[in-house]
CSV table of C-alpha atoms in Angstrom, one decimal:
chain,number,residue,atom,x,y,z
M,21,UNK,CA,69.3,-20.9,-88.6
M,22,UNK,CA,70.0,-24.4,-89.5
M,23,UNK,CA,69.2,-28.1,-87.0
M,24,UNK,CA,72.8,-27.6,-86.3
M,25,UNK,CA,73.2,-24.3,-85.1
M,26,UNK,CA,69.8,-24.5,-83.0
M,27,UNK,CA,71.1,-27.5,-81.5
M,28,UNK,CA,74.1,-25.6,-80.4
M,29,UNK,CA,72.2,-23.0,-78.8
M,30,UNK,CA,70.0,-25.5,-77.2
M,31,UNK,CA,73.2,-26.6,-75.5
M,32,UNK,CA,74.4,-23.6,-74.8
M,33,UNK,CA,71.6,-22.7,-73.1
M,34,UNK,CA,70.8,-26.2,-71.4
M,35,UNK,CA,74.7,-25.4,-70.0
M,36,UNK,CA,74.2,-21.8,-69.1
M,37,UNK,CA,71.0,-22.8,-67.1
M,38,UNK,CA,72.6,-26.0,-65.5
M,39,UNK,CA,75.5,-23.4,-64.3
M,40,UNK,CA,72.7,-21.0,-62.9
M,41,UNK,CA,71.3,-24.2,-61.1
M,42,UNK,CA,74.5,-24.9,-59.6
M,43,UNK,CA,75.6,-21.4,-58.5
M,44,UNK,CA,72.2,-21.2,-57.0
M,45,UNK,CA,72.7,-24.2,-54.9
M,46,UNK,CA,76.0,-23.4,-53.9
M,47,UNK,CA,74.9,-19.8,-52.5
M,48,UNK,CA,72.0,-21.7,-50.4
M,49,UNK,CA,74.6,-24.3,-49.2
M,50,UNK,CA,77.0,-21.3,-48.2
M,51,UNK,CA,74.0,-19.4,-46.6
M,52,UNK,CA,73.2,-22.1,-44.5
M,53,UNK,CA,76.5,-23.1,-43.1
M,54,UNK,CA,76.8,-18.7,-42.4
M,55,UNK,CA,73.6,-18.9,-40.5
M,56,UNK,CA,74.8,-22.3,-38.4
M,57,UNK,CA,77.7,-20.5,-37.5
M,58,UNK,CA,76.4,-17.3,-36.7
M,59,UNK,CA,73.7,-19.8,-34.4
M,60,UNK,CA,76.9,-21.2,-32.6
M,61,UNK,CA,78.8,-17.6,-32.6
M,62,UNK,CA,75.6,-17.0,-30.7
M,63,UNK,CA,75.6,-19.8,-28.4
M,64,UNK,CA,79.1,-19.1,-27.4
M,65,UNK,CA,78.3,-15.7,-26.4
M,66,UNK,CA,75.6,-16.6,-24.3
M,67,UNK,CA,77.5,-19.2,-22.7
M,68,UNK,CA,80.8,-17.0,-22.2
M,69,UNK,CA,78.3,-14.6,-20.5
M,70,UNK,CA,77.0,-17.3,-18.2
M,71,UNK,CA,80.2,-17.9,-17.4
M,72,UNK,CA,81.3,-14.8,-16.8
M,73,UNK,CA,78.4,-14.4,-14.4
M,74,UNK,CA,79.3,-17.4,-12.8
M,75,UNK,CA,83.3,-16.1,-12.1
M,76,UNK,CA,81.8,-13.0,-10.8
M,77,UNK,CA,79.8,-14.7,-8.6
M,78,UNK,CA,82.4,-17.2,-7.1
M,79,UNK,CA,85.1,-14.2,-6.8
M,80,UNK,CA,82.4,-12.5,-4.8
M,81,UNK,CA,81.8,-15.4,-2.8
M,82,UNK,CA,85.6,-15.9,-2.3
M,83,UNK,CA,85.7,-12.6,-1.0
M,84,UNK,CA,83.0,-12.9,1.4
M,85,UNK,CA,84.8,-16.1,2.4
M,86,UNK,CA,87.6,-14.3,3.2
M,87,UNK,CA,86.7,-11.4,4.9
M,88,UNK,CA,85.3,-13.3,8.0
M,89,UNK,CA,86.8,-14.0,11.4
M,90,UNK,CA,88.1,-17.4,11.6
M,91,UNK,CA,88.6,-19.4,14.9
M,92,UNK,CA,90.4,-22.8,15.3
M,93,UNK,CA,87.7,-25.1,16.3
M,94,UNK,CA,87.4,-26.0,19.8
M,95,UNK,CA,88.9,-29.5,20.6
M,96,UNK,CA,86.4,-32.1,22.5
M,97,UNK,CA,88.4,-35.4,22.0
M,98,UNK,CA,88.2,-37.4,25.4
M,99,UNK,CA,92.4,-37.4,25.1
M,100,UNK,CA,93.0,-33.7,24.3
M,101,UNK,CA,95.3,-32.4,27.3
M,102,UNK,CA,95.7,-29.2,27.9
M,103,UNK,CA,98.6,-27.2,28.3
M,104,UNK,CA,98.6,-26.9,32.2
M,105,UNK,CA,98.4,-30.7,32.3
M,106,UNK,CA,101.5,-31.1,30.0
M,107,UNK,CA,103.5,-29.2,32.4
M,108,UNK,CA,102.5,-31.0,35.2
M,109,UNK,CA,103.6,-34.2,33.8
M,110,UNK,CA,106.7,-33.0,32.7
M,111,UNK,CA,107.6,-30.9,36.2
M,112,UNK,CA,106.7,-34.4,37.7
M,113,UNK,CA,108.9,-36.5,35.6
M,114,UNK,CA,111.8,-34.0,35.7
M,115,UNK,CA,114.4,-35.4,38.5
M,116,UNK,CA,115.3,-32.3,40.6
M,117,UNK,CA,118.7,-30.8,40.8
């Protein structure tokens, strides 16, 4: 083998080695990216499950609120007039025929 052909062989081996290192680096980057995306997907699923639980809890609380009997609050203010007081005032101020 001549010196020139040895140089070509060494150059080709070097190029192949560098290409293999590049492919390995790209595969490592792709693997780490895949792991990050998988972790993010698991976090989103966990958050979605928690949100669904909160929605069900709030729906149950809303249903419980709807079934309670609703009563109007008693007006205890000092100037509240009763219906009989209003009728008496109207009848006193209405001129007779």
